[in-house]
Coordinates of C-alpha atoms and ligand atoms in Angstrom, one line a residue:
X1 CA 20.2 60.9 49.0
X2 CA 17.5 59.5 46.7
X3 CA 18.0 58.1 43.5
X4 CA 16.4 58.4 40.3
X5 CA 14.8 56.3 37.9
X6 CA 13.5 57.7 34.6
X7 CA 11.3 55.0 32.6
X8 CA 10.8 55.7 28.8
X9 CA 9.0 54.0 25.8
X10 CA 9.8 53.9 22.3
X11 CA 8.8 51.9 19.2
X12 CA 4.8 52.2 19.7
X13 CA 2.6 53.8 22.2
X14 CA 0.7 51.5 24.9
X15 CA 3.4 49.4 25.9
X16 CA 2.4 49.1 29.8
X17 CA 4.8 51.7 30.6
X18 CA 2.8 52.4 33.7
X19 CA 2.7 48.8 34.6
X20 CA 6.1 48.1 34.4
X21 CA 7.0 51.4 36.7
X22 CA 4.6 50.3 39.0
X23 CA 5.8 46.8 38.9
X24 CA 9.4 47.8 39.7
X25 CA 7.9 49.9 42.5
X26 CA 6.6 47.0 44.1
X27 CA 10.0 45.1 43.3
X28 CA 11.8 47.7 45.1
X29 CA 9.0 48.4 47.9
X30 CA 9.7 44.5 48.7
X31 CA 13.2 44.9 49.0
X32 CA 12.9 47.6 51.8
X33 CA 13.2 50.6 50.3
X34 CA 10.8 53.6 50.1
X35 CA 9.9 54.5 46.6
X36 CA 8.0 57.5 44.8
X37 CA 6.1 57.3 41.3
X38 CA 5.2 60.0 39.2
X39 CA 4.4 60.7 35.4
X40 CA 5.0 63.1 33.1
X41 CA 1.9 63.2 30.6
X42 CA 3.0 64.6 26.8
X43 CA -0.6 66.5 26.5
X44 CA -1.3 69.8 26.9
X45 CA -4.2 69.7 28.8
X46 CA -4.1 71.4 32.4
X47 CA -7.0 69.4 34.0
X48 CA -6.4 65.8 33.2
X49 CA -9.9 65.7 34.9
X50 CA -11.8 66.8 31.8
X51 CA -10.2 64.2 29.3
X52 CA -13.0 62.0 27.9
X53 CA -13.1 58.2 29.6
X54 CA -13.5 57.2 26.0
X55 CA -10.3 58.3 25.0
X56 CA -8.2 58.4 27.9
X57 CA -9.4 55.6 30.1
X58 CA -11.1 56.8 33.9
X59 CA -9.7 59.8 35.3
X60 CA -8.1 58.7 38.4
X61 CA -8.7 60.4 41.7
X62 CA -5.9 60.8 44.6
X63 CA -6.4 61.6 48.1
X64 CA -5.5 65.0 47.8
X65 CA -8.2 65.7 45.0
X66 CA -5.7 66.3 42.0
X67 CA -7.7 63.9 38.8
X68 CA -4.8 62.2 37.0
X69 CA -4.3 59.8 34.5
X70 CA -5.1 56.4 35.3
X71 CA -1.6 55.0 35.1
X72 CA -1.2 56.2 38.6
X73 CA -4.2 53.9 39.3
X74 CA -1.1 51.2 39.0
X75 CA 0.9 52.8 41.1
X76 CA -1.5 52.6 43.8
X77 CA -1.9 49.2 43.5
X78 CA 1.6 48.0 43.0
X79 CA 2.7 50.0 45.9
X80 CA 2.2 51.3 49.2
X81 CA 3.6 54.9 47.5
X82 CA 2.0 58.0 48.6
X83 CA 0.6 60.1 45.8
X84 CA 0.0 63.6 45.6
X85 CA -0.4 66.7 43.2
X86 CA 3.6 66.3 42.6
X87 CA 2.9 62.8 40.9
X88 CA 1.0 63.6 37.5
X89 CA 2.2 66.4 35.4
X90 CA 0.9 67.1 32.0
X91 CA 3.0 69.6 29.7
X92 CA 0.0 72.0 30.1
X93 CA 0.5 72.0 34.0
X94 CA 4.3 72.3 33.6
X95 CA 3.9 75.9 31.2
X96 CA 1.3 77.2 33.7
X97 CA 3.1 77.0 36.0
X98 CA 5.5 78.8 34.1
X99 CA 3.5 81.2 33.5
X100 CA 2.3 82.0 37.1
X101 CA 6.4 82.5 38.1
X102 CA 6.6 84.6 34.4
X103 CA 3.3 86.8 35.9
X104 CA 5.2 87.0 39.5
X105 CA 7.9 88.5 37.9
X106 CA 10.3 85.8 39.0
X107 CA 12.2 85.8 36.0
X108 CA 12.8 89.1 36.1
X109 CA 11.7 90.0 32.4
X110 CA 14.3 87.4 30.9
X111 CA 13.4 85.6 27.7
X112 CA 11.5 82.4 28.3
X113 CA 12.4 79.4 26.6
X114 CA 11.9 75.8 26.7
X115 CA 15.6 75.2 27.6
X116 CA 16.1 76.6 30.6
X117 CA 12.4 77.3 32.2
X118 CA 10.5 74.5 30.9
X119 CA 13.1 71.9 32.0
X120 CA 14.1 73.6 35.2
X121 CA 10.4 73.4 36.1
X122 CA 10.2 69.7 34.8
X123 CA 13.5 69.0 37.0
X124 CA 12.4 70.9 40.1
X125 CA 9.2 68.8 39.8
X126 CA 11.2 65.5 39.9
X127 CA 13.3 66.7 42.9
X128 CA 10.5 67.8 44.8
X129 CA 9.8 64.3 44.9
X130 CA 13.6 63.0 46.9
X131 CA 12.5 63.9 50.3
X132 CA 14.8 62.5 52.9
X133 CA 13.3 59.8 53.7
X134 CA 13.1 58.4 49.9
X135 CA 15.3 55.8 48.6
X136 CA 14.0 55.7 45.0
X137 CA 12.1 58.1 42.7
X138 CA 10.7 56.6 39.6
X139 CA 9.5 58.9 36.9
X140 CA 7.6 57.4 33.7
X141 CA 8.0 59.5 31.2
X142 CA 4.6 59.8 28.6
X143 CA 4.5 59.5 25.2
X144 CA 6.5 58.0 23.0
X145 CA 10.5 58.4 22.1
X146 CA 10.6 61.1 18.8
X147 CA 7.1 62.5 19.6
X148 CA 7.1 66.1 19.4
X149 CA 5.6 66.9 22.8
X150 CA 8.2 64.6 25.0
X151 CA 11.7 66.4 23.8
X152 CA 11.4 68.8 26.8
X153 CA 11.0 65.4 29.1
X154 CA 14.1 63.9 27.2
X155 CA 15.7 66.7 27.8
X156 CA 15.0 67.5 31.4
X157 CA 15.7 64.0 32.2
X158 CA 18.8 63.9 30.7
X159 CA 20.2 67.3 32.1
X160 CA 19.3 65.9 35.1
X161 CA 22.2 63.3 35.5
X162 CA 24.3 66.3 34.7
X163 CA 22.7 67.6 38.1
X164 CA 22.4 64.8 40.7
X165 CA 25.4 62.9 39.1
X166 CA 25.1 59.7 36.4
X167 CA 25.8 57.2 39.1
X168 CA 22.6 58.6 40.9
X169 CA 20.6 58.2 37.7
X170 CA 19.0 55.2 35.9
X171 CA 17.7 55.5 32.3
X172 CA 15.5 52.3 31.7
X173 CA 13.8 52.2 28.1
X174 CA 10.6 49.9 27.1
X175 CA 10.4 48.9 23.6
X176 CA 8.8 46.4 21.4
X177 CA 10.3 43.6 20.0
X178 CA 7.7 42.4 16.9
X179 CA 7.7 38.7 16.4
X180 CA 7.3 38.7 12.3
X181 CA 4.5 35.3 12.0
X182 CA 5.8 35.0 8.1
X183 CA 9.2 35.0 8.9
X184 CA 8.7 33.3 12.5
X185 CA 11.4 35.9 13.6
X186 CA 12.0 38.6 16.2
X187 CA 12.8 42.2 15.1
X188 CA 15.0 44.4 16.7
X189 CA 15.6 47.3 14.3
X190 CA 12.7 49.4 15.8
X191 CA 14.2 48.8 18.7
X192 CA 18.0 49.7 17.7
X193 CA 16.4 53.4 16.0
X194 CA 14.3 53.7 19.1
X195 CA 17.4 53.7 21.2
X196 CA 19.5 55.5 18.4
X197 CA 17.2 58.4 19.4
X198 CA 17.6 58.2 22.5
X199 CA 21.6 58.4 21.9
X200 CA 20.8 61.6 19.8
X201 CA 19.0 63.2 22.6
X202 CA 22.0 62.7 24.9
X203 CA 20.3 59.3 26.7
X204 CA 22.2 56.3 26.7
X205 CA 19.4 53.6 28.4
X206 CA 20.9 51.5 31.4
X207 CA 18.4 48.7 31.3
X208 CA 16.6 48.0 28.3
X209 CA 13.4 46.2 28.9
X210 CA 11.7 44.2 25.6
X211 CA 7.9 43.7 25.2
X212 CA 7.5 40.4 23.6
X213 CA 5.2 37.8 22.0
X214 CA 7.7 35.0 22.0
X215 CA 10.7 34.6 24.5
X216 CA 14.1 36.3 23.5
X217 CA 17.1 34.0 22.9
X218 CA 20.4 34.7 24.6
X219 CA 22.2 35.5 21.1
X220 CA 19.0 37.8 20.4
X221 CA 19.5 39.8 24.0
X222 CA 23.3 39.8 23.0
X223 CA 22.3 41.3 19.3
X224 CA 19.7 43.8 20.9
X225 CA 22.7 44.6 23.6
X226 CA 25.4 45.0 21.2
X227 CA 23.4 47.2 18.2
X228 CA 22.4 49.8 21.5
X229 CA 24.9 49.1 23.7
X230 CA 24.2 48.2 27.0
X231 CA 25.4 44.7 28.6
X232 CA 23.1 41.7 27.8
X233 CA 22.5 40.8 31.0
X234 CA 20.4 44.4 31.4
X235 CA 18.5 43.9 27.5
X236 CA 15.3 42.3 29.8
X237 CA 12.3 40.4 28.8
X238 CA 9.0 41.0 29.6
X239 CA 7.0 38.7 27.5
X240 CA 3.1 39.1 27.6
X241 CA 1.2 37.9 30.0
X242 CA -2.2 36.8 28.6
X243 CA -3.1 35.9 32.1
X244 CA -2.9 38.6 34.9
X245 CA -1.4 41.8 34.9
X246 CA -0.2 40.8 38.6
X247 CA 2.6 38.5 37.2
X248 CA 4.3 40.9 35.4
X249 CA 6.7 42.1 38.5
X250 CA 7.1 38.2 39.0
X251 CA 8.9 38.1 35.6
X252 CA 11.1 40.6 35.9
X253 CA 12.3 39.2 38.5
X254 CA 13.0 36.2 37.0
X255 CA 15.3 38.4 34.9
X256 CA 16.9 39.8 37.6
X257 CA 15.5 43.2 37.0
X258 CA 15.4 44.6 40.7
X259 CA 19.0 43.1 41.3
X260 CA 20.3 44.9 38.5
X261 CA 18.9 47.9 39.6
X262 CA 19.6 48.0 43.1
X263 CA 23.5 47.1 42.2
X264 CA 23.7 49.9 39.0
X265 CA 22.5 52.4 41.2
X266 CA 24.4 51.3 44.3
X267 CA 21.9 50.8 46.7
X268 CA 23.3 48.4 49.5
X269 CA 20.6 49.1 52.0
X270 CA 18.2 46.8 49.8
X271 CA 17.1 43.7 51.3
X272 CA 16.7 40.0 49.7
X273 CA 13.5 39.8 47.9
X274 CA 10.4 38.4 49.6
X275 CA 7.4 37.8 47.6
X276 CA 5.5 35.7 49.5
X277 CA 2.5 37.8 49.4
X278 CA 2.5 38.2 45.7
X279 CA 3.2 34.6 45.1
X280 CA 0.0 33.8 47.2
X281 CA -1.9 36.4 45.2
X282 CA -1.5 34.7 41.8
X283 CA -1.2 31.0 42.7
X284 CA -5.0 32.1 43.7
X285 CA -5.9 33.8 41.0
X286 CA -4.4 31.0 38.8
X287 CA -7.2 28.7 40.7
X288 CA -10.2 29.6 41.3
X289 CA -12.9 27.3 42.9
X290 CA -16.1 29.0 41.6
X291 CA -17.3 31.1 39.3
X292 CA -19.7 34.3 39.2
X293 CA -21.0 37.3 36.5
X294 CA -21.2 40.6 37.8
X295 CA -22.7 43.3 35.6
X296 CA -20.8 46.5 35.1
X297 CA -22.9 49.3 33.9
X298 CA -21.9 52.8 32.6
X299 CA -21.8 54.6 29.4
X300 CA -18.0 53.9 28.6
X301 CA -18.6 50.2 29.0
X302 CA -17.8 49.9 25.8
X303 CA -14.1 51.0 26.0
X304 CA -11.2 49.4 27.3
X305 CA -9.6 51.0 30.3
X306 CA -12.9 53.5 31.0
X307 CA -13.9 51.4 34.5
X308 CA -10.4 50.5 35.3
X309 CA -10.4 50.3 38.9
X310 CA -13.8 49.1 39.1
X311 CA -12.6 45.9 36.8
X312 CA -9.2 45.5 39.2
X313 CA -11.6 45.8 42.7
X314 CA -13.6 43.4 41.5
X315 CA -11.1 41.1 40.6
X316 CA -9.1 41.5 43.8
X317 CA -12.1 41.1 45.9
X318 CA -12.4 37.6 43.7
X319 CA -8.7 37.1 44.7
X320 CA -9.5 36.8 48.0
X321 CA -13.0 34.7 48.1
X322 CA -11.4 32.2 45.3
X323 CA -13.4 33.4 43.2
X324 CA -13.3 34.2 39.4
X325 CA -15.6 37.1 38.1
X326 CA -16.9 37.0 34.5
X327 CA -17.4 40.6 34.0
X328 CA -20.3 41.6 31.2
X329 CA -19.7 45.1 30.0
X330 CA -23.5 47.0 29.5
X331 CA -23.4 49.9 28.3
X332 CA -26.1 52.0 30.2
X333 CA -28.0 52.4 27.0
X334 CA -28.3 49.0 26.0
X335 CA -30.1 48.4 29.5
X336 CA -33.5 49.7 28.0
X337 CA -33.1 46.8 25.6
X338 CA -35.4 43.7 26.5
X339 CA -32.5 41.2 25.8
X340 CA -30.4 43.2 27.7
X341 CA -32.7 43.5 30.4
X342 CA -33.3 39.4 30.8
X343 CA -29.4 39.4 30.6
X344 CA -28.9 41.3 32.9
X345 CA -31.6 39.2 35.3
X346 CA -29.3 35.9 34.9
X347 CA -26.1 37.9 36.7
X348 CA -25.0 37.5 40.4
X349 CA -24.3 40.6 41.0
X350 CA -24.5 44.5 39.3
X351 CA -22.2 47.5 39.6
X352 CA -23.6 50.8 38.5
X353 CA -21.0 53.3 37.7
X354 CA -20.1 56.9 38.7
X355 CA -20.6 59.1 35.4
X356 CA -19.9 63.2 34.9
X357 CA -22.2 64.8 32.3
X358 CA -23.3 61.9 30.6
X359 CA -26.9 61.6 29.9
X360 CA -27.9 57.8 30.2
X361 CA -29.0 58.1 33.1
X362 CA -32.4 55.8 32.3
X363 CA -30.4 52.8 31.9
X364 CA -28.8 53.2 34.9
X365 CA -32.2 53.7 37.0
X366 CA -33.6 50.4 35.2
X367 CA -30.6 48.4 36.2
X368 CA -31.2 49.9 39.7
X369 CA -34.5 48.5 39.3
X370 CA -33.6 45.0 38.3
X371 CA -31.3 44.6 41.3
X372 CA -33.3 46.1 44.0
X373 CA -36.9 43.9 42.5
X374 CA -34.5 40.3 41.8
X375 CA -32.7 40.6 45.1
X376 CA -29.5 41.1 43.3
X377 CA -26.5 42.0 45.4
X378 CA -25.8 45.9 44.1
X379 CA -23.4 48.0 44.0
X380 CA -24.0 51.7 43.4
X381 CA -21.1 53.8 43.2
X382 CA -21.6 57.9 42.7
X383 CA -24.0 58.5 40.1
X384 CA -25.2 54.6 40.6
X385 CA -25.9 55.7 44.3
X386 CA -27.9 58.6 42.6
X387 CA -29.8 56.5 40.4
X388 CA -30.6 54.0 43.2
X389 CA -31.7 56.9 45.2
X390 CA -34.4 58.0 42.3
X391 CA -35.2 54.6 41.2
X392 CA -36.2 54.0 44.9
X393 CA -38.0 57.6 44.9
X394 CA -40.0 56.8 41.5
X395 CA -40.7 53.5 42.0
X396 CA -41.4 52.9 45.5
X397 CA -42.2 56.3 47.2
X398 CA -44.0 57.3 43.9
X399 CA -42.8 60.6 43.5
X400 CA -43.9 61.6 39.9
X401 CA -40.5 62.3 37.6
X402 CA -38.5 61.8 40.4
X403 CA -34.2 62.8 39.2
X404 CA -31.1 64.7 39.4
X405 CA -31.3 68.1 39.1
X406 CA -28.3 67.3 36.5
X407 CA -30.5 65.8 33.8
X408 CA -33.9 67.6 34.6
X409 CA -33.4 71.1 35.8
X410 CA -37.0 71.6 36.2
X411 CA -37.9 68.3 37.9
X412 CA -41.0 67.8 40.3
X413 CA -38.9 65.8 42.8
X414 CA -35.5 66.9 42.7
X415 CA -34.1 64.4 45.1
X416 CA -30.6 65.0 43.8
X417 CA -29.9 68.1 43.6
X418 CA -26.6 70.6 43.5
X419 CA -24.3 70.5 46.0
X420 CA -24.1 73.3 48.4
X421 CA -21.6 75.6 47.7
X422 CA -20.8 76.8 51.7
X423 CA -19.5 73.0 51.7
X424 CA -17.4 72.2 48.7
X425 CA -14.7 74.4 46.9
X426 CA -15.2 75.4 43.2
X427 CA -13.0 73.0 40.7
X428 CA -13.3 73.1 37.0
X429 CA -16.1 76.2 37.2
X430 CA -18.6 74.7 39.6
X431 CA -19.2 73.3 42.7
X432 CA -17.3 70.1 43.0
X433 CA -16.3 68.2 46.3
X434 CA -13.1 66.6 45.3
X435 CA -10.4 64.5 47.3
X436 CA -10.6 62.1 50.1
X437 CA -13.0 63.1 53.2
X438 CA -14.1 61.3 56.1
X439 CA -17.5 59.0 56.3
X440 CA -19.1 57.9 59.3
X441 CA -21.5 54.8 59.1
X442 CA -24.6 53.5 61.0
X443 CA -24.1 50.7 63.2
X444 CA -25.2 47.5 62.6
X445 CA -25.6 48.6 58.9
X446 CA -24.2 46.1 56.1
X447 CA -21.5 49.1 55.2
X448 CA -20.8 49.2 58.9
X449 CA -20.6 45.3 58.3
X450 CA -18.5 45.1 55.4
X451 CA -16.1 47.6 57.0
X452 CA -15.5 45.0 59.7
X453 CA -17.4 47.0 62.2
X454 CA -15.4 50.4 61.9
X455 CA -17.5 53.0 62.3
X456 CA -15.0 55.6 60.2
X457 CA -13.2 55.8 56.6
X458 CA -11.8 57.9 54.5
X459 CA -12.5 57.4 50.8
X460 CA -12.3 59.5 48.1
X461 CA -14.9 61.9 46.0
X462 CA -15.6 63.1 43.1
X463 CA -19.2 64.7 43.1
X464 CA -21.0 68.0 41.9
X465 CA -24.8 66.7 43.0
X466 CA -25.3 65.2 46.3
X467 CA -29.1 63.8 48.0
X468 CA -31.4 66.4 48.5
X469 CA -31.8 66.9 52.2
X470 CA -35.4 68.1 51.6
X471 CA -36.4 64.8 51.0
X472 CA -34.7 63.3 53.8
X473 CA -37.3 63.1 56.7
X474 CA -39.3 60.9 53.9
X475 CA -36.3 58.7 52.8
X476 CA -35.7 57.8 56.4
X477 CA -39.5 56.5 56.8
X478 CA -38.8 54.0 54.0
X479 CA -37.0 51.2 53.7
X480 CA -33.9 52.8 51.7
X481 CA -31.8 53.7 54.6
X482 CA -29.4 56.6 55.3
X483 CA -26.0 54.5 56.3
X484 CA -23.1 56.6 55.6
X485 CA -23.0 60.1 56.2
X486 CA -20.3 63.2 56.5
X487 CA -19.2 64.2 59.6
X488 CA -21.2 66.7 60.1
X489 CA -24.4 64.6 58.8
X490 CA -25.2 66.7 56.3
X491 CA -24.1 64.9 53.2
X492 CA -25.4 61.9 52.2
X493 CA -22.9 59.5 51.0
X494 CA -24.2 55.9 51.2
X495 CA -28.0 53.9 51.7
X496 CA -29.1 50.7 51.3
X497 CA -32.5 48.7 51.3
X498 CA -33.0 46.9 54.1
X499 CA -35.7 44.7 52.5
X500 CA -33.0 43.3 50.3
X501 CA -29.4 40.9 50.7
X502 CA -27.3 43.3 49.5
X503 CA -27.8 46.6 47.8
X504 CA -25.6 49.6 48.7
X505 CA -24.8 52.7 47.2
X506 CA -22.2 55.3 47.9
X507 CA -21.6 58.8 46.5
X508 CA -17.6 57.9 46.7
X509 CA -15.6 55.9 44.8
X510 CA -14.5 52.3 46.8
X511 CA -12.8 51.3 43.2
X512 CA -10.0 54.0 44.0
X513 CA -8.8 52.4 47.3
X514 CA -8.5 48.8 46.3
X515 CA -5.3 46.9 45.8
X516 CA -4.5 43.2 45.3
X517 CA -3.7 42.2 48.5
X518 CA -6.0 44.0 50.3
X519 CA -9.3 44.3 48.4
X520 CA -11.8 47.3 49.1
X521 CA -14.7 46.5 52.1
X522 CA -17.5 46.9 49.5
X523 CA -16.4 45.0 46.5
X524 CA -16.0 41.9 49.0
X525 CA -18.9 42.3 50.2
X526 CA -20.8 42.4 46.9
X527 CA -18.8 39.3 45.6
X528 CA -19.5 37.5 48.9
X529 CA -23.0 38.0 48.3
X530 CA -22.9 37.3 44.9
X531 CA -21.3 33.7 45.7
X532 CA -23.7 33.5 48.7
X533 CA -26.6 34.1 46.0
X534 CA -25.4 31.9 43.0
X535 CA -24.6 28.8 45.4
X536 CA -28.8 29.5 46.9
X537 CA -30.0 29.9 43.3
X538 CA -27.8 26.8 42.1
X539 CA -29.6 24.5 45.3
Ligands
LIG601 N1 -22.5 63.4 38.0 C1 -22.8 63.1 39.4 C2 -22.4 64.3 40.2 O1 -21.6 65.1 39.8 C3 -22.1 61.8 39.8 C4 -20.6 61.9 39.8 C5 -20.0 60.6 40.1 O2 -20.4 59.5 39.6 N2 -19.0 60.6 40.9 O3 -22.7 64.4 41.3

């Protein structure tokens, strides 16, 4: 039988709770046992999809289409962990479906309240999870201890030891320990009410791990242990780590943390700890032997968090070539700027964003421009692919006001236009092609290249406009070719110049398939080019 995990934070919001679920995923994953993540988001929003990148972070896309909140972005990276729908739950999502069973009459016109329905649904979400062939489930738990919108969590979670039995059950709590500068001392009394509410709820925490400027004495883990009683040795520290977020399991580690788990919770399949490849992975990133800038452009470059996975695939595909990459933020507007513009010259390489709805689109197309006239290796990812696409139609095939149906409706040369509907399923009232789906590439193309000569992959999507097929017969004459195409070669989804080192743009997203160890096809490619480039430029 699988057991449980149940992650919570208290003190302050944003203490890495995701990270530090994802990083015990990986601990566990490396000790032989097969593990599943999932979060429970406070909000009430039912399509995490919507939620503004400027306020959020990026909306995260799995496999099976369902947008999520980037935390899960961690998970994939950490672990080899299969997510689906059952992994991201928001409190709207949890009522609806509440609703759905209230309109199906399965509750057979009893009153509805949060305690039974809403936890029983919030249980029966975590259990769905414990297939047979799962060892752990670990379930982060949003929000913050004493916020209004997490009591039903707290609740469900703690019923559910009542359920599966307490020695099946782990309650691990993340918390802040503020290191006071004028008094050069650590405080734990946030800490001791954070837990104290915990105890109120019904939760006594197992494991206790402290977020921390400054490292924690023994007599301060035996305090911090004594005031919310649980056994020093399980009062952890995870101190921050200014460096890489890819040390952080390495820590806890240190502090036992996967041994303490594995032996509270029973588990005596788990295997000694081999970290080899993680070891490997930050002794690199600790030391680099060059050096290169790569421009990220998109409207939300301006906030932390909005280009997650586009910031971590870069920086894995660095990993792997040695490499560090100085990333400069450019907000797409700021592109039409003539500073910006000469900045943006001096790069080795430029990534242009996906975007939904946003209307910047003229920055985007100039940075397209930059990189395709200064042979600047290029990266195009969803609406960059689409600005590439009229950039190249504007510019070089001279089609007057060239665009996107999405930000001209009445343009002269629609070369994007909307997708068709017999091929995509309606999401969030329109036509959206959402999810993973298979690409076929041209052989002997640089994405055919870059994918190490596979001819298949299957990457995810996230798309309402798509290439305008009318145009196609033209396209194909020029020197931006058609490389990457759906199955049945009706969809667009990647071209490239061939007049140029390396420019490529793809209607999917590579940034959602990358992870440490093994970075993504296409952001190794760029940075290989991009090193290829600033070592020619330095000669
Ligand atoms: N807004 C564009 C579309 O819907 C591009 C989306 C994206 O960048 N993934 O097609």
């Amino acid at each position: 039988m699988a057991k449980f995990i149940f992650v919570t934070g208290g003190v302050v919001s944003s203490l890495g709770k995701g990270l530090t679920c994802a990083s015990i995923g990986m601990l566990l994953e490396h000790r032989g046992l097969s593990v599943r993540l999932q979060k429970f988001d406070p909000y009430i929003n039912v399509n995490p999809g919507l939620l503004s990148p400027a306020q959020h972070g990026e909306v995260y896309v799995l496999d099976d289409g369902s947008t999520t909140d980037l935390d899960l972005g961690h998970y994939e990276r950490f672990t080899n962990t299969k997510l689906t729908w059952y992994s991201s739950w928001t409190t709207g999502q949890i009522y609806q479906r509440v609703f759905e069973k209230e309109n199906r009459g399965e509750y057979q016109g009893a009153t509805i309240q949060v305690i039974p329905h809403i936890t029983d649904e919030i249980k029966h979400c975590i259990k769905r999870l414990a297939s047979s062939d799962i060892d752990v489930v670990i379930t982060e738990i949003g929000g913050t201890v004493g916020d209004i919108e997490s009591l039903p969590h707290m609740e469900a979670i703690r019923q559910f030891a009542l359920d599966v039995g307490k020695e099946n059950c782990l309650y691990i709590h993340l918390t802040l320990i503020p290191f006071l500068k004028a008094a050069k001392e650590l405080k734990t009394k946030p800490t001791q009410y954070s837990v104290g509410q915990l105890r109120q709820i019904g939760i006594q925490p197992d494991i206790l791990i402290c977020r921390t400027e400054v490292s924690l004495s023994q007599e301060e883990r035996m305090k911090i242990g004594l005031f919310c009683n649980i056994a020093t040795d399980a009062v952890i520290e995870e101190k921050d780590k200014d460096f890489s977020i890819y040390e952080v399991p390495l820590s806890l580690t240190e502090n036992k943390l996967d041994q303490i788990i594995v032996d509270k919770l029973h588990i005596t399949k788990a295997a000694p700890l081999d970290l080899t490849d993680w070891r490997e992975l930050t002794r690199k990133l600790r030391n680099p032997q060059h050096e290169i800038t790569v421009a990220v452009v998109g409207e939300f470059a301006g906030y932390r968090d909005a280009y997650k996975s586009t910031y971590e695939a870069l920086e894995h595909a660095g990993v792997q070539c040695n490499t560090r990459i100085r990333i400069l933020w450019k907000p797409s507007r700021e592109v039409l700027l003539p500073d910006t513009k000469y900045e943006l010259n001096k790069v080795n390489a430029i990534v242009v964003s996906g975007s939904f709805g946003e209307s910047e689109i003229d920055g985007k197309i100039e940075s397209v421009r930059i990189a395709r006239e200064n042979n600047i290796p290029f990266l195009g990812i969803g609406l960059g692919m689409q600005a590439a696409i009229i950039e190249f139609a504007r510019n070089v095939m001279c089609l007057e006001n060239a665009n996107s149906t999405e930000y001209d409706k009445d343009s002269a040369n629609p070369v994007i236009s909307l997708l068709d509907e017999r091929r995509t399923y309606i999401r969030d009232g329109g036509t959206l092609k959402i999810g993973a789906d298979t690409t076929v590439f041209k052989v002997g193309s640089k994405i055919y290249d870059a994918y190490d000569k596979n001819q298949l992959a299957y990457e995810r999507f996230r798309h309402r406009y798509e290439f305008n097929n009318q145009y196609r017969e033209q396209l194909e004459r020029s020197e931006m070719q058609i490389t990457a195409m759906s199955p049945d070669s009706l969809l667009v989804q990647g071209v490239e110049l061939l007049n140029h080192d390396w420019f490529v743009g793809v209607q999917y997203h590579p940034e959602f398939k990358s992870q440490p160890t093994k970075p993504h096809p296409l952001f190794l490619a760029l940075v290989n080019a991009a090193i290829k480039m600033s070592s020619k430029n330095k000669n």
